[in-house]
mmCIF file of C-alpha atoms in Angstrom:
data_model
loop_
_atom_site.group_PDB
_atom_site.id
_atom_site.type_symbol
_atom_site.label_atom_id
_atom_site.label_comp_id
_atom_site.label_asym_id
_atom_site.label_seq_id
_atom_site.Cartn_x
_atom_site.Cartn_y
_atom_site.Cartn_z
ATOM 1 C CA UNK A 23 -45.711 -32.793 -127.313
ATOM 2 C CA UNK A 24 -47.163 -29.608 -129.385
ATOM 3 C CA UNK A 25 -44.479 -26.764 -128.557
ATOM 4 C CA UNK A 26 -45.324 -24.013 -126.869
ATOM 5 C CA UNK A 27 -46.769 -21.075 -128.362
ATOM 6 C CA UNK A 28 -44.545 -17.890 -127.964
ATOM 7 C CA UNK A 29 -45.149 -14.368 -128.217
ATOM 8 C CA UNK A 30 -43.587 -13.370 -131.084
ATOM 9 C CA UNK A 31 -46.173 -15.761 -132.445
ATOM 10 C CA UNK A 32 -49.175 -14.104 -131.093
ATOM 11 C CA UNK A 33 -47.693 -10.747 -132.040
ATOM 12 C CA UNK A 34 -47.450 -12.026 -135.781
ATOM 13 C CA UNK A 35 -50.899 -12.992 -135.591
ATOM 14 C CA UNK A 36 -52.218 -9.795 -134.237
ATOM 15 C CA UNK A 37 -50.235 -7.489 -136.362
ATOM 16 C CA UNK A 38 -48.772 -5.675 -133.228
ATOM 17 C CA UNK A 39 -45.425 -5.701 -131.551
ATOM 18 C CA UNK A 40 -44.183 -8.222 -129.581
ATOM 19 C CA UNK A 41 -43.612 -5.606 -126.670
ATOM 20 C CA UNK A 42 -47.284 -5.140 -127.262
ATOM 21 C CA UNK A 43 -48.172 -8.351 -125.682
ATOM 22 C CA UNK A 44 -45.909 -8.055 -123.332
ATOM 23 C CA UNK A 45 -47.987 -5.341 -121.657
ATOM 24 C CA UNK A 46 -51.432 -6.848 -122.534
ATOM 25 C CA UNK A 47 -50.678 -9.792 -120.067
ATOM 26 C CA UNK A 48 -49.057 -7.250 -117.454
ATOM 27 C CA UNK A 49 -50.941 -6.044 -115.086
ATOM 28 C CA UNK A 50 -51.206 -2.157 -115.013
ATOM 29 C CA UNK A 51 -49.667 -1.841 -118.122
ATOM 30 C CA UNK A 52 -50.902 0.807 -120.406
ATOM 31 C CA UNK A 53 -52.441 -0.181 -123.496
ATOM 32 C CA UNK A 54 -55.336 0.120 -125.586
ATOM 33 C CA UNK A 55 -58.496 -1.485 -125.783
ATOM 34 C CA UNK A 56 -58.134 -1.975 -129.965
ATOM 35 C CA UNK A 57 -54.457 -3.525 -128.908
ATOM 36 C CA UNK A 58 -55.750 -5.563 -126.130
ATOM 37 C CA UNK A 59 -58.621 -6.757 -127.949
ATOM 38 C CA UNK A 60 -56.415 -7.941 -131.012
ATOM 39 C CA UNK A 61 -53.704 -9.586 -128.317
ATOM 40 C CA UNK A 62 -55.998 -12.001 -126.736
ATOM 41 C CA UNK A 63 -58.088 -12.828 -129.365
ATOM 42 C CA UNK A 64 -54.698 -14.094 -131.200
ATOM 43 C CA UNK A 65 -53.754 -15.560 -128.145
ATOM 44 C CA UNK A 66 -56.959 -17.531 -127.445
ATOM 45 C CA UNK A 67 -57.222 -18.315 -131.181
ATOM 46 C CA UNK A 68 -52.965 -20.194 -130.806
ATOM 47 C CA UNK A 69 -53.307 -21.560 -127.465
ATOM 48 C CA UNK A 70 -51.070 -19.147 -125.773
ATOM 49 C CA UNK A 71 -50.099 -18.350 -122.439
ATOM 50 C CA UNK A 72 -48.116 -16.103 -120.725
ATOM 51 C CA UNK A 73 -45.221 -17.202 -118.950
ATOM 52 C CA UNK A 74 -45.663 -15.747 -115.095
ATOM 53 C CA UNK A 75 -42.929 -17.191 -113.596
ATOM 54 C CA UNK A 76 -40.445 -15.814 -116.625
ATOM 55 C CA UNK A 77 -41.870 -12.114 -116.508
ATOM 56 C CA UNK A 78 -41.168 -12.040 -112.590
ATOM 57 C CA UNK A 79 -37.529 -13.216 -113.100
ATOM 58 C CA UNK A 80 -37.798 -10.056 -115.438
ATOM 59 C CA UNK A 81 -39.510 -7.512 -113.923
ATOM 60 C CA UNK A 82 -38.094 -8.257 -110.150
ATOM 61 C CA UNK A 83 -41.743 -9.004 -109.235
ATOM 62 C CA UNK A 84 -44.128 -11.714 -108.510
ATOM 63 C CA UNK A 85 -47.644 -10.714 -108.817
ATOM 64 C CA UNK A 86 -47.903 -12.738 -105.342
ATOM 65 C CA UNK A 87 -48.995 -12.032 -102.179
ATOM 66 C CA UNK A 88 -48.141 -14.279 -99.080
ATOM 67 C CA UNK A 89 -51.157 -14.728 -96.466
ATOM 68 C CA UNK A 90 -49.870 -16.589 -93.144
ATOM 69 C CA UNK A 91 -52.771 -18.201 -91.474
ATOM 70 C CA UNK A 92 -52.685 -20.049 -88.040
ATOM 71 C CA UNK A 93 -55.810 -22.059 -88.920
ATOM 72 C CA UNK A 94 -59.111 -22.693 -90.872
ATOM 73 C CA UNK A 95 -61.592 -24.140 -88.639
ATOM 74 C CA UNK A 96 -62.810 -20.709 -87.565
ATOM 75 C CA UNK A 97 -65.003 -19.388 -90.388
ATOM 76 C CA UNK A 98 -63.620 -16.123 -90.335
ATOM 77 C CA UNK A 99 -60.476 -16.881 -91.837
ATOM 78 C CA UNK A 100 -62.033 -18.884 -94.776
ATOM 79 C CA UNK A 101 -64.486 -16.065 -95.238
ATOM 80 C CA UNK A 102 -61.736 -13.669 -94.869
ATOM 81 C CA UNK A 103 -58.881 -15.662 -97.470
ATOM 82 C CA UNK A 104 -61.769 -15.665 -100.116
ATOM 83 C CA UNK A 105 -62.141 -11.755 -99.896
ATOM 84 C CA UNK A 106 -58.407 -11.408 -99.963
ATOM 85 C CA UNK A 107 -58.135 -13.563 -103.060
ATOM 86 C CA UNK A 108 -60.862 -11.481 -104.956
ATOM 87 C CA UNK A 109 -59.785 -8.193 -104.095
ATOM 88 C CA UNK A 110 -55.919 -8.871 -105.100
ATOM 89 C CA UNK A 111 -57.131 -10.214 -108.082
ATOM 90 C CA UNK A 112 -58.321 -7.305 -108.976
ATOM 91 C CA UNK A 113 -54.829 -5.339 -108.244
ATOM 92 C CA UNK A 114 -53.532 -7.903 -110.726
ATOM 93 C CA UNK A 115 -52.036 -10.616 -107.709
ATOM 94 C CA UNK A 116 -52.365 -13.805 -106.684
ATOM 95 C CA UNK A 117 -52.415 -15.401 -102.923
ATOM 96 C CA UNK A 118 -50.423 -18.330 -101.936
ATOM 97 C CA UNK A 119 -51.206 -19.053 -98.242
ATOM 98 C CA UNK A 120 -48.695 -20.435 -95.633
ATOM 99 C CA UNK A 121 -49.922 -22.380 -92.738
ATOM 100 C CA UNK A 122 -48.130 -21.773 -89.392
ATOM 101 C CA UNK A 123 -49.073 -21.780 -85.531
ATOM 102 C CA UNK A 124 -50.207 -19.008 -83.519
ATOM 103 C CA UNK A 125 -46.884 -18.415 -81.850
ATOM 104 C CA UNK A 126 -43.968 -16.173 -83.200
ATOM 105 C CA UNK A 127 -41.271 -19.485 -82.699
ATOM 106 C CA UNK A 128 -43.225 -21.528 -85.308
ATOM 107 C CA UNK A 129 -43.860 -18.711 -88.221
ATOM 108 C CA UNK A 130 -39.400 -18.026 -87.853
ATOM 109 C CA UNK A 131 -39.355 -21.843 -89.369
ATOM 110 C CA UNK A 132 -41.381 -21.018 -92.574
ATOM 111 C CA UNK A 133 -40.191 -17.642 -93.284
ATOM 112 C CA UNK A 134 -37.194 -18.698 -95.448
ATOM 113 C CA UNK A 135 -40.151 -20.345 -97.423
ATOM 114 C CA UNK A 136 -41.979 -17.683 -97.783
ATOM 115 C CA UNK A 137 -39.526 -15.493 -98.938
ATOM 116 C CA UNK A 138 -37.706 -18.046 -101.665
ATOM 117 C CA UNK A 139 -41.138 -17.702 -103.188
ATOM 118 C CA UNK A 140 -40.036 -13.988 -104.133
ATOM 119 C CA UNK A 141 -43.426 -12.778 -102.630
ATOM 120 C CA UNK A 142 -44.049 -9.175 -103.279
ATOM 121 C CA UNK A 143 -45.643 -8.664 -99.411
ATOM 122 C CA UNK A 144 -46.954 -10.607 -96.955
ATOM 123 C CA UNK A 145 -50.212 -10.168 -94.929
ATOM 124 C CA UNK A 146 -49.850 -12.276 -91.480
ATOM 125 C CA UNK A 147 -53.401 -13.379 -90.604
ATOM 126 C CA UNK A 148 -53.968 -14.004 -86.690
ATOM 127 C CA UNK A 149 -50.228 -14.894 -86.345
ATOM 128 C CA UNK A 150 -47.500 -13.425 -83.940
ATOM 129 C CA UNK A 151 -44.278 -12.371 -85.519
ATOM 130 C CA UNK A 152 -41.057 -11.628 -84.022
ATOM 131 C CA UNK A 153 -38.704 -8.568 -84.536
ATOM 132 C CA UNK A 154 -36.521 -10.369 -86.361
ATOM 133 C CA UNK A 155 -38.831 -11.450 -88.819
ATOM 134 C CA UNK A 156 -39.851 -7.770 -89.368
ATOM 135 C CA UNK A 157 -36.083 -7.078 -89.799
ATOM 136 C CA UNK A 158 -35.346 -9.453 -92.522
ATOM 137 C CA UNK A 159 -38.627 -8.774 -94.448
ATOM 138 C CA UNK A 160 -37.557 -4.815 -94.485
ATOM 139 C CA UNK A 161 -34.109 -5.816 -95.337
ATOM 140 C CA UNK A 162 -35.444 -7.851 -98.204
ATOM 141 C CA UNK A 163 -38.151 -5.260 -99.047
ATOM 142 C CA UNK A 164 -41.078 -7.409 -98.603
ATOM 143 C CA UNK A 165 -43.578 -5.150 -96.270
ATOM 144 C CA UNK A 166 -45.463 -6.786 -93.686
ATOM 145 C CA UNK A 167 -49.216 -6.239 -92.892
ATOM 146 C CA UNK A 168 -51.197 -7.942 -89.540
ATOM 147 C CA UNK A 169 -54.622 -8.855 -90.498
ATOM 148 C CA UNK A 170 -56.925 -9.095 -86.986
ATOM 149 C CA UNK A 171 -53.448 -9.094 -84.810
ATOM 150 C CA UNK A 172 -51.159 -6.422 -83.458
ATOM 151 C CA UNK A 173 -48.016 -5.870 -82.358
ATOM 152 C CA UNK A 174 -45.737 -3.421 -80.787
ATOM 153 C CA UNK A 175 -42.962 -3.703 -83.821
ATOM 154 C CA UNK A 176 -41.766 -0.759 -85.423
ATOM 155 C CA UNK A 177 -42.728 -0.504 -89.031
ATOM 156 C CA UNK A 178 -45.809 -2.627 -89.203
ATOM 157 C CA UNK A 179 -48.943 -1.981 -90.098
ATOM 158 C CA UNK A 180 -51.896 -3.222 -88.562
ATOM 159 C CA UNK A 181 -56.139 -3.829 -88.945
ATOM 160 C CA UNK A 182 -58.569 -5.132 -86.813
ATOM 161 C CA UNK A 183 -61.388 -4.549 -85.805
ATOM 162 C CA UNK A 184 -61.687 -1.826 -82.508
ATOM 163 C CA UNK A 185 -61.408 -5.198 -80.187
ATOM 164 C CA UNK A 186 -61.438 -2.642 -77.157
ATOM 165 C CA UNK A 187 -64.567 -1.036 -78.177
ATOM 166 C CA UNK A 188 -66.592 -4.373 -78.666
ATOM 167 C CA UNK A 189 -65.577 -6.030 -75.472
ATOM 168 C CA UNK A 190 -66.929 -2.671 -73.758
ATOM 169 C CA UNK A 191 -70.131 -3.148 -75.971
ATOM 170 C CA UNK A 192 -70.608 -6.433 -74.952
ATOM 171 C CA UNK A 193 -70.465 -5.718 -71.250
ATOM 172 C CA UNK A 194 -72.552 -3.047 -70.994
ATOM 173 C CA UNK A 195 -75.553 -5.193 -72.784
ATOM 174 C CA UNK A 196 -75.377 -7.632 -70.194
ATOM 175 C CA UNK A 197 -75.389 -5.166 -67.691
ATOM 176 C CA UNK A 198 -78.642 -4.113 -69.581
ATOM 177 C CA UNK A 199 -79.904 -6.816 -69.652
ATOM 178 C CA UNK A 200 -79.989 -7.293 -65.384
ATOM 179 C CA UNK A 201 -77.253 -10.007 -65.381
ATOM 180 C CA UNK A 202 -76.050 -10.906 -62.087
ATOM 181 C CA UNK A 203 -73.037 -13.607 -62.825
ATOM 182 C CA UNK A 204 -71.570 -12.328 -65.469
ATOM 183 C CA UNK A 205 -68.652 -15.059 -66.738
ATOM 184 C CA UNK A 206 -66.232 -14.946 -69.802
ATOM 185 C CA UNK A 207 -64.543 -17.329 -71.593
ATOM 186 C CA UNK A 208 -60.780 -15.942 -73.076
ATOM 187 C CA UNK A 209 -59.001 -16.616 -76.253
ATOM 188 C CA UNK A 210 -55.703 -17.445 -77.080
ATOM 189 C CA UNK A 211 -53.646 -15.451 -74.446
ATOM 190 C CA UNK A 212 -50.984 -14.000 -76.512
ATOM 191 C CA UNK A 213 -53.525 -12.431 -79.015
ATOM 192 C CA UNK A 214 -54.063 -8.904 -79.250
ATOM 193 C CA UNK A 215 -57.583 -9.334 -80.259
ATOM 194 C CA UNK A 216 -58.316 -11.778 -76.825
ATOM 195 C CA UNK A 217 -56.234 -8.582 -74.769
ATOM 196 C CA UNK A 218 -58.181 -6.540 -76.444
ATOM 197 C CA UNK A 219 -61.831 -7.905 -76.461
ATOM 198 C CA UNK A 220 -61.046 -8.476 -72.768
ATOM 199 C CA UNK A 221 -59.604 -4.983 -71.502
ATOM 200 C CA UNK A 222 -62.631 -3.923 -73.124
ATOM 201 C CA UNK A 223 -65.305 -5.896 -71.641
ATOM 202 C CA UNK A 224 -63.417 -5.760 -67.955
ATOM 203 C CA UNK A 225 -63.004 -1.980 -68.636
ATOM 204 C CA UNK A 226 -67.126 -1.861 -68.475
ATOM 205 C CA UNK A 227 -68.038 -4.087 -65.937
ATOM 206 C CA UNK A 228 -65.587 -2.119 -63.519
ATOM 207 C CA UNK A 229 -67.128 1.509 -64.601
ATOM 208 C CA UNK A 230 -70.876 -0.202 -63.435
ATOM 209 C CA UNK A 231 -69.547 -1.458 -60.099
ATOM 210 C CA UNK A 232 -69.937 -5.375 -61.396
ATOM 211 C CA UNK A 233 -67.324 -7.822 -60.727
ATOM 212 C CA UNK A 234 -66.413 -10.544 -63.510
ATOM 213 C CA UNK A 235 -68.246 -14.070 -61.944
ATOM 214 C CA UNK A 236 -66.385 -16.516 -63.868
ATOM 215 C CA UNK A 237 -63.748 -17.069 -65.963
ATOM 216 C CA UNK A 238 -62.262 -20.064 -68.388
ATOM 217 C CA UNK A 239 -59.485 -20.091 -71.212
ATOM 218 C CA UNK A 240 -60.683 -21.774 -74.606
ATOM 219 C CA UNK A 241 -57.642 -20.402 -76.835
ATOM 220 C CA UNK A 242 -59.862 -19.918 -79.776
ATOM 221 C CA UNK A 243 -59.709 -23.802 -80.086
ATOM 222 C CA UNK A 244 -62.869 -25.859 -80.025
ATOM 223 C CA UNK A 245 -61.905 -28.820 -77.965
ATOM 224 C CA UNK A 246 -60.704 -26.295 -75.154
ATOM 225 C CA UNK A 247 -63.615 -24.336 -75.274
ATOM 226 C CA UNK A 248 -65.712 -26.968 -74.660
ATOM 227 C CA UNK A 249 -63.911 -28.067 -71.625
ATOM 228 C CA UNK A 250 -64.048 -24.480 -70.620
ATOM 229 C CA UNK A 251 -67.885 -24.798 -70.902
ATOM 230 C CA UNK A 252 -68.028 -27.841 -68.850
ATOM 231 C CA UNK A 253 -65.947 -26.297 -66.010
ATOM 232 C CA UNK A 254 -68.016 -23.404 -65.928
ATOM 233 C CA UNK A 255 -71.438 -24.686 -66.214
ATOM 234 C CA UNK A 256 -71.381 -28.287 -64.923
ATOM 235 C CA UNK A 257 -71.770 -26.533 -61.363
ATOM 236 C CA UNK A 258 -74.268 -26.092 -58.772
ATOM 237 C CA UNK A 259 -77.034 -23.548 -60.192
ATOM 238 C CA UNK A 260 -76.155 -20.651 -57.766
ATOM 239 C CA UNK A 261 -72.108 -20.962 -58.729
ATOM 240 C CA UNK A 262 -72.757 -20.641 -62.592
ATOM 241 C CA UNK A 263 -73.058 -17.659 -64.629
ATOM 242 C CA UNK A 264 -76.289 -16.237 -65.978
ATOM 243 C CA UNK A 265 -74.472 -14.697 -69.114
ATOM 244 C CA UNK A 266 -71.320 -15.018 -70.679
ATOM 245 C CA UNK A 267 -69.162 -13.533 -73.382
ATOM 246 C CA UNK A 268 -66.971 -15.976 -75.222
ATOM 247 C CA UNK A 269 -64.287 -14.233 -77.106
ATOM 248 C CA UNK A 270 -65.226 -15.566 -80.352
ATOM 249 C CA UNK A 271 -67.971 -17.287 -82.393
ATOM 250 C CA UNK A 272 -66.285 -20.435 -83.329
ATOM 251 C CA UNK A 273 -65.762 -20.995 -79.455
ATOM 252 C CA UNK A 274 -69.319 -19.204 -78.589
ATOM 253 C CA UNK A 275 -71.039 -22.163 -80.889
ATOM 254 C CA UNK A 276 -68.827 -24.746 -79.166
ATOM 255 C CA UNK A 277 -70.014 -23.429 -75.723
ATOM 256 C CA UNK A 278 -73.861 -23.048 -76.691
ATOM 257 C CA UNK A 279 -73.725 -26.810 -77.657
ATOM 258 C CA UNK A 280 -72.227 -28.023 -74.069
ATOM 259 C CA UNK A 281 -74.521 -25.557 -72.057
ATOM 260 C CA UNK A 282 -77.575 -27.015 -74.262
ATOM 261 C CA UNK A 283 -77.034 -30.735 -75.256
ATOM 262 C CA UNK A 284 -74.723 -31.633 -72.539
ATOM 263 C CA UNK A 285 -75.913 -30.040 -69.453
ATOM 264 C CA UNK A 286 -79.834 -29.428 -70.369
ATOM 265 C CA UNK A 287 -79.815 -25.907 -69.762
ATOM 266 C CA UNK A 288 -81.994 -23.470 -71.806
ATOM 267 C CA UNK A 289 -80.383 -20.265 -73.810
ATOM 268 C CA UNK A 290 -81.328 -17.358 -72.984
ATOM 269 C CA UNK A 291 -83.517 -18.309 -70.489
ATOM 270 C CA UNK A 292 -80.608 -19.886 -68.131
ATOM 271 C CA UNK A 293 -77.809 -18.313 -69.785
ATOM 272 C CA UNK A 294 -77.600 -15.689 -72.165
ATOM 273 C CA UNK A 295 -74.328 -15.903 -74.535
ATOM 274 C CA UNK A 296 -72.696 -13.915 -76.651
ATOM 275 C CA UNK A 297 -69.506 -13.951 -79.176
ATOM 276 C CA UNK A 298 -67.554 -12.016 -81.348
ATOM 277 C CA UNK A 299 -66.844 -12.067 -85.095
ATOM 278 C CA UNK A 300 -70.574 -13.025 -86.528
ATOM 279 C CA UNK A 301 -69.314 -15.927 -88.928
ATOM 280 C CA UNK A 302 -71.945 -17.569 -91.030
ATOM 281 C CA UNK A 303 -73.193 -20.409 -88.744
ATOM 282 C CA UNK A 304 -73.800 -17.056 -86.068
ATOM 283 C CA UNK A 305 -77.246 -16.832 -87.984
ATOM 284 C CA UNK A 306 -78.383 -20.276 -88.699
ATOM 285 C CA UNK A 307 -81.515 -20.923 -86.610
ATOM 286 C CA UNK A 308 -79.855 -23.722 -84.817
ATOM 287 C CA UNK A 309 -77.411 -20.941 -82.988
ATOM 288 C CA UNK A 310 -79.468 -17.287 -83.485
ATOM 289 C CA UNK A 311 -76.207 -16.240 -81.878
ATOM 290 C CA UNK A 312 -75.912 -12.517 -80.597
ATOM 291 C CA UNK A 313 -72.575 -11.271 -81.482
ATOM 292 C CA UNK A 314 -70.241 -8.202 -82.192
ATOM 293 C CA UNK A 315 -69.782 -8.252 -86.027
ATOM 294 C CA UNK A 316 -66.532 -7.819 -87.448
ATOM 295 C CA UNK A 317 -66.367 -5.989 -90.546
ATOM 296 C CA UNK A 318 -64.279 -8.211 -92.994
ATOM 297 C CA UNK A 319 -64.481 -6.512 -96.112
ATOM 298 C CA UNK A 320 -63.717 -3.313 -94.659
ATOM 299 C CA UNK A 321 -60.896 -5.120 -92.431
ATOM 300 C CA UNK A 322 -59.310 -7.187 -95.826
ATOM 301 C CA UNK A 323 -60.021 -3.592 -97.971
ATOM 302 C CA UNK A 324 -57.777 -1.549 -95.552
ATOM 303 C CA UNK A 325 -54.988 -3.994 -95.506
ATOM 304 C CA UNK A 326 -54.799 -4.279 -99.263
ATOM 305 C CA UNK A 327 -54.601 -0.691 -99.280
ATOM 306 C CA UNK A 328 -51.692 -0.602 -97.033
ATOM 307 C CA UNK A 329 -50.375 -3.274 -98.528
ATOM 308 C CA UNK A 330 -50.039 -1.574 -101.827
ATOM 309 C CA UNK A 331 -49.242 1.775 -100.428
ATOM 310 C CA UNK A 332 -46.166 -0.132 -99.099
ATOM 311 C CA UNK A 333 -45.744 -2.197 -102.270
ATOM 312 C CA UNK A 334 -46.061 1.102 -104.827
ATOM 313 C CA UNK A 335 -44.137 3.704 -102.844
ATOM 314 C CA UNK A 336 -41.727 1.517 -100.477
ATOM 315 C CA UNK A 337 -39.808 4.826 -99.597
ATOM 316 C CA UNK A 338 -42.817 6.743 -98.376
ATOM 317 C CA UNK A 339 -45.462 4.478 -97.074
ATOM 318 C CA UNK A 340 -45.824 4.880 -93.319
ATOM 319 C CA UNK A 341 -46.821 2.286 -91.518
ATOM 320 C CA UNK A 342 -50.571 2.699 -90.032
ATOM 321 C CA UNK A 343 -52.593 0.695 -87.333
ATOM 322 C CA UNK A 344 -56.440 0.480 -88.042
ATOM 323 C CA UNK A 345 -59.219 -0.360 -85.975
ATOM 324 C CA UNK A 346 -62.556 -0.795 -87.796
ATOM 325 C CA UNK A 347 -65.809 -0.522 -85.545
ATOM 326 C CA UNK A 348 -68.200 -3.146 -85.873
ATOM 327 C CA UNK A 349 -72.098 -3.344 -85.428
ATOM 328 C CA UNK A 350 -73.587 -5.172 -82.374
ATOM 329 C CA UNK A 351 -75.830 -7.827 -84.140
ATOM 330 C CA UNK A 352 -78.851 -8.350 -82.161
ATOM 331 C CA UNK A 353 -80.414 -12.541 -82.003
ATOM 332 C CA UNK A 354 -81.725 -14.974 -79.685
ATOM 333 C CA UNK A 355 -78.808 -16.343 -77.432
ATOM 334 C CA UNK A 356 -78.890 -13.199 -75.320
ATOM 335 C CA UNK A 357 -81.436 -12.053 -73.062
ATOM 336 C CA UNK A 358 -82.631 -8.476 -74.634
ATOM 337 C CA UNK A 359 -82.823 -5.401 -72.477
ATOM 338 C CA UNK A 360 -85.596 -3.377 -72.518
ATOM 339 C CA UNK A 361 -85.601 -0.558 -74.580
ATOM 340 C CA UNK A 362 -81.345 -0.931 -75.309
ATOM 341 C CA UNK A 363 -80.273 -0.257 -78.677
ATOM 342 C CA UNK A 364 -76.865 -1.013 -80.098
ATOM 343 C CA UNK A 365 -74.264 1.229 -80.827
ATOM 344 C CA UNK A 366 -72.887 1.464 -84.366
#
């Protein structure tokens, strides 16, 4: 087996100091372009690769961000994960993904593993956390940012879309379309996203003097959303909604399949369907789903910005809660009210 090329060998070939080689391969370190070019050329010719783990041990920084996700079957999360990876790479960091369930109890079990990797920060995407976790991470000097979730825990920043305003806009749209029997299919009821979307939706209905006609729970899960769709629509015509707001697109696409292919109803002639997220399949001609868009790019940018602030300025960074407006995306799955203009 060939011996490993060392930074000293690269320095000798490039005609620079060993510390200059170290700076070239340290994200954010100061080095001239001329020196960097010489070092990288020498490294390539010698087949040198910097020892990231050794550098982390010396610096105390792993340049790794732990990203905790509950599930990836919802198209919103693979898209967000790709954006996170690209954005953090631009900052000189890499993503290590951990899977956990939505509940706080489960994440307690994987937190030891996350901290064992000496991550510089943690992003928790649609995962609940306990105050104990927050305390442990604060004691370890590891900042946590909640992505697409918010919780009332002191010192923790969160980034979401403006779910309450989005829910309101969906209700206003369906009311303007003169729907008489409006239903709602909820997500996991422990999630702030579910809570806020439904609260905004119900608030706008109440202000217009409209009662929610039917409600089911799909838990942000394919099979449970399918069952919820059957319970809501496999009933006599006068007992089923003529419009339904589904708490995310992942469930909405499943509900649309039930409505059309199991029950033989037409969308939007018999039932208008509106979702939330604007995942890629929502724009496919097979679904053409009207939905509220979550601006994944902006949400990730705000999350990374908050995370870098906490990493770089741990004693002065203040927690913040960001709620980002999203546009209403009009497509063909819901009856279009005459003259109605979406906000945003």
